[in-house]
mmCIF file of N, CA and C in Angstrom:
data_model
loop_
_atom_site.group_PDB
_atom_site.id
_atom_site.type_symbol
_atom_site.label_atom_id
_atom_site.label_comp_id
_atom_site.label_asym_id
_atom_site.label_seq_id
_atom_site.Cartn_x
_atom_site.Cartn_y
_atom_site.Cartn_z
ATOM 1 N N GLY X 1 -2.690 -20.755 -10.335
ATOM 2 C CA GLY X 1 -2.339 -20.394 -9.006
ATOM 3 C C GLY X 1 -3.444 -20.733 -8.023
ATOM 4 N N ARG X 2 -3.366 -20.068 -6.923
ATOM 5 C CA ARG X 2 -4.272 -20.333 -5.807
ATOM 6 C C ARG X 2 -5.726 -19.984 -6.146
ATOM 7 N N LEU X 3 -5.966 -18.871 -6.837
ATOM 8 C CA LEU X 3 -7.328 -18.491 -7.197
ATOM 9 C C LEU X 3 -7.967 -19.552 -8.088
ATOM 10 N N LEU X 4 -7.221 -20.056 -9.068
ATOM 11 C CA LEU X 4 -7.725 -21.102 -9.951
ATOM 12 C C LEU X 4 -8.055 -22.358 -9.161
ATOM 13 N N ARG X 5 -7.170 -22.773 -8.297
ATOM 14 C CA ARG X 5 -7.394 -23.988 -7.496
ATOM 15 C C ARG X 5 -8.639 -23.847 -6.632
ATOM 16 N N SER X 6 -8.805 -22.687 -5.999
ATOM 17 C CA SER X 6 -9.977 -22.450 -5.156
ATOM 18 C C SER X 6 -11.259 -22.472 -5.976
ATOM 19 N N ALA X 7 -11.228 -21.877 -7.168
ATOM 20 C CA ALA X 7 -12.407 -21.863 -8.035
ATOM 21 C C ALA X 7 -12.776 -23.279 -8.461
ATOM 22 N N LEU X 8 -11.802 -24.058 -8.874
ATOM 23 C CA LEU X 8 -12.072 -25.431 -9.293
ATOM 24 C C LEU X 8 -12.584 -26.270 -8.129
ATOM 25 N N ASP X 9 -11.993 -26.098 -6.953
ATOM 26 C CA ASP X 9 -12.446 -26.832 -5.767
ATOM 27 C C ASP X 9 -13.887 -26.485 -5.403
ATOM 28 N N ALA X 10 -14.297 -25.252 -5.687
ATOM 29 C CA ALA X 10 -15.656 -24.801 -5.375
ATOM 30 C C ALA X 10 -16.655 -25.158 -6.467
ATOM 31 N N GLY X 11 -16.196 -25.794 -7.553
ATOM 32 C CA GLY X 11 -17.092 -26.185 -8.625
ATOM 33 C C GLY X 11 -17.444 -25.067 -9.587
ATOM 34 N N VAL X 12 -16.624 -24.015 -9.634
ATOM 35 C CA VAL X 12 -16.873 -22.898 -10.540
ATOM 36 C C VAL X 12 -16.619 -23.335 -11.976
ATOM 37 N N THR X 13 -17.524 -22.964 -12.871
ATOM 38 C CA THR X 13 -17.341 -23.231 -14.294
ATOM 39 C C THR X 13 -16.561 -22.072 -14.909
ATOM 40 N N LEU X 14 -15.449 -22.358 -15.558
ATOM 41 C CA LEU X 14 -14.615 -21.337 -16.172
ATOM 42 C C LEU X 14 -14.768 -21.385 -17.685
ATOM 43 N N TRP X 15 -14.944 -20.218 -18.290
ATOM 44 C CA TRP X 15 -15.069 -20.116 -19.741
ATOM 45 C C TRP X 15 -13.839 -19.416 -20.294
ATOM 46 N N GLU X 16 -13.179 -20.039 -21.257
ATOM 47 C CA GLU X 16 -12.078 -19.397 -21.971
ATOM 48 C C GLU X 16 -12.641 -18.757 -23.235
ATOM 49 N N SER X 17 -11.881 -17.850 -23.807
ATOM 50 C CA SER X 17 -12.267 -17.186 -25.065
ATOM 51 C C SER X 17 -13.669 -16.608 -24.986
ATOM 52 N N SER X 18 -13.951 -15.937 -23.868
ATOM 53 C CA SER X 18 -15.261 -15.303 -23.645
ATOM 54 C C SER X 18 -15.040 -13.888 -23.125
ATOM 55 N N PRO X 19 -14.632 -12.962 -24.008
ATOM 56 C CA PRO X 19 -14.313 -11.605 -23.549
ATOM 57 C C PRO X 19 -15.537 -10.870 -22.996
ATOM 58 N N ALA X 20 -15.304 -10.110 -21.933
ATOM 59 C CA ALA X 20 -16.365 -9.281 -21.356
ATOM 60 C C ALA X 20 -16.658 -8.118 -22.300
ATOM 61 N N LEU X 21 -17.935 -7.866 -22.546
ATOM 62 C CA LEU X 21 -18.357 -6.756 -23.400
ATOM 63 C C LEU X 21 -18.796 -5.556 -22.568
ATOM 64 N N ARG X 22 -19.531 -5.826 -21.487
ATOM 65 C CA ARG X 22 -19.988 -4.740 -20.609
ATOM 66 C C ARG X 22 -20.453 -5.313 -19.281
ATOM 67 N N LEU X 23 -20.394 -4.463 -18.259
ATOM 68 C CA LEU X 23 -20.881 -4.837 -16.934
ATOM 69 C C LEU X 23 -22.361 -4.496 -16.837
ATOM 70 N N ILE X 24 -23.093 -5.260 -16.064
ATOM 71 C CA ILE X 24 -24.506 -5.005 -15.798
ATOM 72 C C ILE X 24 -24.588 -4.359 -14.419
ATOM 73 N N THR X 25 -25.228 -3.205 -14.354
ATOM 74 C CA THR X 25 -25.324 -2.502 -13.075
ATOM 75 C C THR X 25 -26.778 -2.319 -12.671
ATOM 76 N N GLU X 26 -26.986 -2.279 -11.366
ATOM 77 C CA GLU X 26 -28.284 -1.944 -10.784
ATOM 78 C C GLU X 26 -28.000 -1.022 -9.614
ATOM 79 N N GLY X 27 -28.518 0.195 -9.684
ATOM 80 C CA GLY X 27 -28.190 1.175 -8.651
ATOM 81 C C GLY X 27 -26.708 1.463 -8.683
ATOM 82 N N ALA X 28 -26.071 1.360 -7.527
ATOM 83 C CA ALA X 28 -24.633 1.628 -7.433
ATOM 84 C C ALA X 28 -23.807 0.348 -7.526
ATOM 85 N N GLY X 29 -24.456 -0.798 -7.761
ATOM 86 C CA GLY X 29 -23.723 -2.059 -7.752
ATOM 87 C C GLY X 29 -23.613 -2.718 -9.115
ATOM 88 N N ILE X 30 -22.618 -3.569 -9.235
ATOM 89 C CA ILE X 30 -22.431 -4.393 -10.421
ATOM 90 C C ILE X 30 -23.069 -5.743 -10.128
ATOM 91 N N THR X 31 -23.994 -6.159 -10.975
ATOM 92 C CA THR X 31 -24.744 -7.390 -10.721
ATOM 93 C C THR X 31 -24.470 -8.486 -11.743
ATOM 94 N N GLY X 32 -23.669 -8.186 -12.745
ATOM 95 C CA GLY X 32 -23.364 -9.197 -13.745
ATOM 96 C C GLY X 32 -22.504 -8.655 -14.857
ATOM 97 N N VAL X 33 -22.384 -9.463 -15.892
ATOM 98 C CA VAL X 33 -21.547 -9.110 -17.035
ATOM 99 C C VAL X 33 -22.143 -9.726 -18.295
ATOM 100 N N VAL X 34 -21.945 -9.058 -19.422
ATOM 101 C CA VAL X 34 -22.301 -9.620 -20.722
ATOM 102 C C VAL X 34 -20.992 -10.010 -21.396
ATOM 103 N N VAL X 35 -20.899 -11.270 -21.837
ATOM 104 C CA VAL X 35 -19.699 -11.771 -22.505
ATOM 105 C C VAL X 35 -20.065 -12.229 -23.908
ATOM 106 N N LYS X 36 -19.046 -12.362 -24.736
ATOM 107 C CA LYS X 36 -19.247 -12.932 -26.075
ATOM 108 C C LYS X 36 -18.714 -14.358 -26.033
ATOM 109 N N ARG X 37 -19.603 -15.313 -26.286
ATOM 110 C CA ARG X 37 -19.216 -16.717 -26.241
ATOM 111 C C ARG X 37 -19.806 -17.426 -27.451
ATOM 112 N N ALA X 38 -18.958 -18.085 -28.202
ATOM 113 C CA ALA X 38 -19.380 -18.825 -29.392
ATOM 114 C C ALA X 38 -20.166 -17.932 -30.351
ATOM 115 N N GLY X 39 -19.721 -16.670 -30.499
ATOM 116 C CA GLY X 39 -20.317 -15.761 -31.462
ATOM 117 C C GLY X 39 -21.587 -15.060 -31.028
ATOM 118 N N ARG X 40 -22.035 -15.266 -29.783
ATOM 119 C CA ARG X 40 -23.241 -14.571 -29.338
ATOM 120 C C ARG X 40 -23.035 -13.972 -27.954
ATOM 121 N N GLU X 41 -23.862 -12.979 -27.638
ATOM 122 C CA GLU X 41 -23.781 -12.334 -26.329
ATOM 123 C C GLU X 41 -24.520 -13.161 -25.289
ATOM 124 N N VAL X 42 -23.869 -13.356 -24.148
ATOM 125 C CA VAL X 42 -24.442 -14.125 -23.054
ATOM 126 C C VAL X 42 -24.402 -13.261 -21.798
ATOM 127 N N GLU X 43 -25.527 -13.150 -21.109
ATOM 128 C CA GLU X 43 -25.608 -12.378 -19.866
ATOM 129 C C GLU X 43 -25.406 -13.330 -18.690
ATOM 130 N N ILE X 44 -24.479 -12.961 -17.805
ATOM 131 C CA ILE X 44 -24.194 -13.759 -16.618
ATOM 132 C C ILE X 44 -24.494 -12.891 -15.406
ATOM 133 N N ARG X 45 -25.375 -13.359 -14.544
ATOM 134 C CA ARG X 45 -25.744 -12.617 -13.334
ATOM 135 C C ARG X 45 -25.012 -13.198 -12.131
ATOM 136 N N ALA X 46 -24.535 -12.322 -11.264
ATOM 137 C CA ALA X 46 -23.850 -12.747 -10.052
ATOM 138 C C ALA X 46 -24.874 -13.078 -8.975
ATOM 139 N N LYS X 47 -24.682 -14.191 -8.276
ATOM 140 C CA LYS X 47 -25.569 -14.544 -7.166
ATOM 141 C C LYS X 47 -25.101 -13.891 -5.870
ATOM 142 N N ARG X 48 -23.785 -13.973 -5.604
ATOM 143 C CA ARG X 48 -23.255 -13.410 -4.365
ATOM 144 C C ARG X 48 -22.071 -12.476 -4.586
ATOM 145 N N GLY X 49 -21.491 -12.485 -5.757
ATOM 146 C CA GLY X 49 -20.337 -11.637 -6.029
ATOM 147 C C GLY X 49 -19.599 -12.135 -7.244
ATOM 148 N N GLY X 50 -18.517 -11.468 -7.576
ATOM 149 C CA GLY X 50 -17.738 -11.854 -8.736
ATOM 150 C C GLY X 50 -16.301 -11.400 -8.608
ATOM 151 N N VAL X 51 -15.468 -11.886 -9.501
ATOM 152 C CA VAL X 51 -14.058 -11.516 -9.536
ATOM 153 C C VAL X 51 -13.785 -10.895 -10.896
ATOM 154 N N LEU X 52 -13.256 -9.688 -10.900
ATOM 155 C CA LEU X 52 -12.875 -9.014 -12.131
ATOM 156 C C LEU X 52 -11.354 -8.978 -12.154
ATOM 157 N N ALA X 53 -10.760 -9.766 -13.035
ATOM 158 C CA ALA X 53 -9.297 -9.865 -13.104
ATOM 159 C C ALA X 53 -8.816 -9.286 -14.426
ATOM 160 N N SER X 54 -7.832 -8.390 -14.347
ATOM 161 C CA SER X 54 -7.366 -7.709 -15.550
ATOM 162 C C SER X 54 -6.075 -8.280 -16.120
ATOM 163 N N GLY X 55 -5.395 -9.105 -15.381
ATOM 164 C CA GLY X 55 -4.172 -9.705 -15.898
ATOM 165 C C GLY X 55 -2.902 -8.954 -15.533
ATOM 166 N N GLY X 56 -3.025 -7.824 -14.873
ATOM 167 C CA GLY X 56 -1.838 -7.100 -14.438
ATOM 168 C C GLY X 56 -1.195 -6.280 -15.546
ATOM 169 N N PHE X 57 0.022 -5.799 -15.278
ATOM 170 C CA PHE X 57 0.697 -4.924 -16.237
ATOM 171 C C PHE X 57 2.120 -5.377 -16.526
ATOM 172 N N GLY X 58 2.435 -6.624 -16.229
ATOM 173 C CA GLY X 58 3.803 -7.127 -16.406
ATOM 174 C C GLY X 58 4.332 -7.043 -17.821
ATOM 175 N N ALA X 59 3.445 -7.026 -18.817
ATOM 176 C CA ALA X 59 3.886 -6.948 -20.210
ATOM 177 C C ALA X 59 3.937 -5.516 -20.725
ATOM 178 N N ASN X 60 3.619 -4.536 -19.865
ATOM 179 C CA ASN X 60 3.622 -3.129 -20.263
ATOM 180 C C ASN X 60 4.882 -2.472 -19.710
ATOM 181 N N ALA X 61 5.904 -2.320 -20.543
ATOM 182 C CA ALA X 61 7.209 -1.815 -20.094
ATOM 183 C C ALA X 61 7.120 -0.450 -19.413
ATOM 184 N N ALA X 62 6.284 0.450 -19.926
ATOM 185 C CA ALA X 62 6.160 1.785 -19.325
ATOM 186 C C ALA X 62 5.580 1.708 -17.912
ATOM 187 N N MET X 63 4.570 0.862 -17.714
ATOM 188 C CA MET X 63 3.974 0.735 -16.383
ATOM 189 C C MET X 63 4.922 0.018 -15.421
ATOM 190 N N VAL X 64 5.652 -0.973 -15.917
ATOM 191 C CA VAL X 64 6.641 -1.649 -15.074
ATOM 192 C C VAL X 64 7.668 -0.635 -14.597
ATOM 193 N N GLU X 65 8.152 0.197 -15.509
ATOM 194 C CA GLU X 65 9.138 1.233 -15.167
ATOM 195 C C GLU X 65 8.576 2.189 -14.120
ATOM 196 N N GLN X 66 7.306 2.555 -14.248
ATOM 197 C CA GLN X 66 6.699 3.530 -13.343
ATOM 198 C C GLN X 66 6.355 2.931 -11.980
ATOM 199 N N TYR X 67 5.856 1.704 -11.934
ATOM 200 C CA TYR X 67 5.287 1.175 -10.699
ATOM 201 C C TYR X 67 6.102 0.111 -9.981
ATOM 202 N N MET X 68 7.065 -0.508 -10.635
ATOM 203 C CA MET X 68 7.868 -1.545 -9.979
ATOM 204 C C MET X 68 9.084 -0.908 -9.312
ATOM 205 N N PRO X 69 9.404 -1.314 -8.087
ATOM 206 C CA PRO X 69 10.511 -0.685 -7.369
ATOM 207 C C PRO X 69 11.877 -0.860 -8.034
ATOM 208 N N MET X 70 12.148 -2.007 -8.627
ATOM 209 C CA MET X 70 13.417 -2.249 -9.318
ATOM 210 C C MET X 70 13.108 -2.878 -10.668
ATOM 211 N N PRO X 71 12.637 -2.082 -11.631
ATOM 212 C CA PRO X 71 12.180 -2.660 -12.902
ATOM 213 C C PRO X 71 13.268 -3.414 -13.660
ATOM 214 N N GLY X 72 14.513 -3.047 -13.485
ATOM 215 C CA GLY X 72 15.590 -3.755 -14.173
ATOM 216 C C GLY X 72 15.742 -5.187 -13.699
ATOM 217 N N ARG X 73 15.245 -5.476 -12.508
ATOM 218 C CA ARG X 73 15.341 -6.819 -11.950
ATOM 219 C C ARG X 73 14.022 -7.580 -12.061
ATOM 220 N N HIS X 74 12.986 -6.922 -12.545
ATOM 221 C CA HIS X 74 11.671 -7.549 -12.644
ATOM 222 C C HIS X 74 11.635 -8.528 -13.806
ATOM 223 N N VAL X 75 11.143 -9.715 -13.547
ATOM 224 C CA VAL X 75 10.968 -10.719 -14.593
ATOM 225 C C VAL X 75 9.486 -11.046 -14.646
ATOM 226 N N SER X 76 8.860 -10.791 -15.783
ATOM 227 C CA SER X 76 7.443 -11.057 -15.937
ATOM 228 C C SER X 76 7.216 -12.448 -16.501
ATOM 229 N N ILE X 77 6.238 -13.137 -15.956
ATOM 230 C CA ILE X 77 5.861 -14.449 -16.509
ATOM 231 C C ILE X 77 4.628 -14.315 -17.400
ATOM 232 N N SER X 78 4.240 -13.055 -17.664
ATOM 233 C CA SER X 78 3.082 -12.803 -18.530
ATOM 234 C C SER X 78 3.423 -13.182 -19.963
ATOM 235 N N PRO X 79 2.447 -13.724 -20.697
ATOM 236 C CA PRO X 79 2.701 -13.998 -22.107
ATOM 237 C C PRO X 79 2.844 -12.694 -22.864
ATOM 238 N N GLU X 80 3.527 -12.713 -24.006
ATOM 239 C CA GLU X 80 3.696 -11.492 -24.799
ATOM 240 C C GLU X 80 2.363 -10.956 -25.285
ATOM 241 N N SER X 81 1.419 -11.832 -25.517
ATOM 242 C CA SER X 81 0.087 -11.431 -25.957
ATOM 243 C C SER X 81 -0.932 -12.062 -25.027
ATOM 244 N N ASN X 82 -1.969 -11.315 -24.694
ATOM 245 C CA ASN X 82 -3.000 -11.840 -23.807
ATOM 246 C C ASN X 82 -4.298 -12.044 -24.590
ATOM 247 N N GLU X 83 -4.178 -12.447 -25.827
ATOM 248 C CA GLU X 83 -5.358 -12.649 -26.674
ATOM 249 C C GLU X 83 -5.816 -14.077 -26.646
#
């Protein structure tokens, strides 16, 4: 989508299969993240900010029922598994 296109246009390097393990905090702010990449922990520090994306809840039937206005008409394009 649009976020991906903007990131690629800005020269952002994207890593797949790199799950976040923990956030790095300083004071009241989040300054980075530790991810697992190629079997080892890698610390990534933010220079100006970051995007934390959770993937939404389209594959969670209970949350769709609770939060979507017309869940019977909702069609999710989320994959069955987000692994």
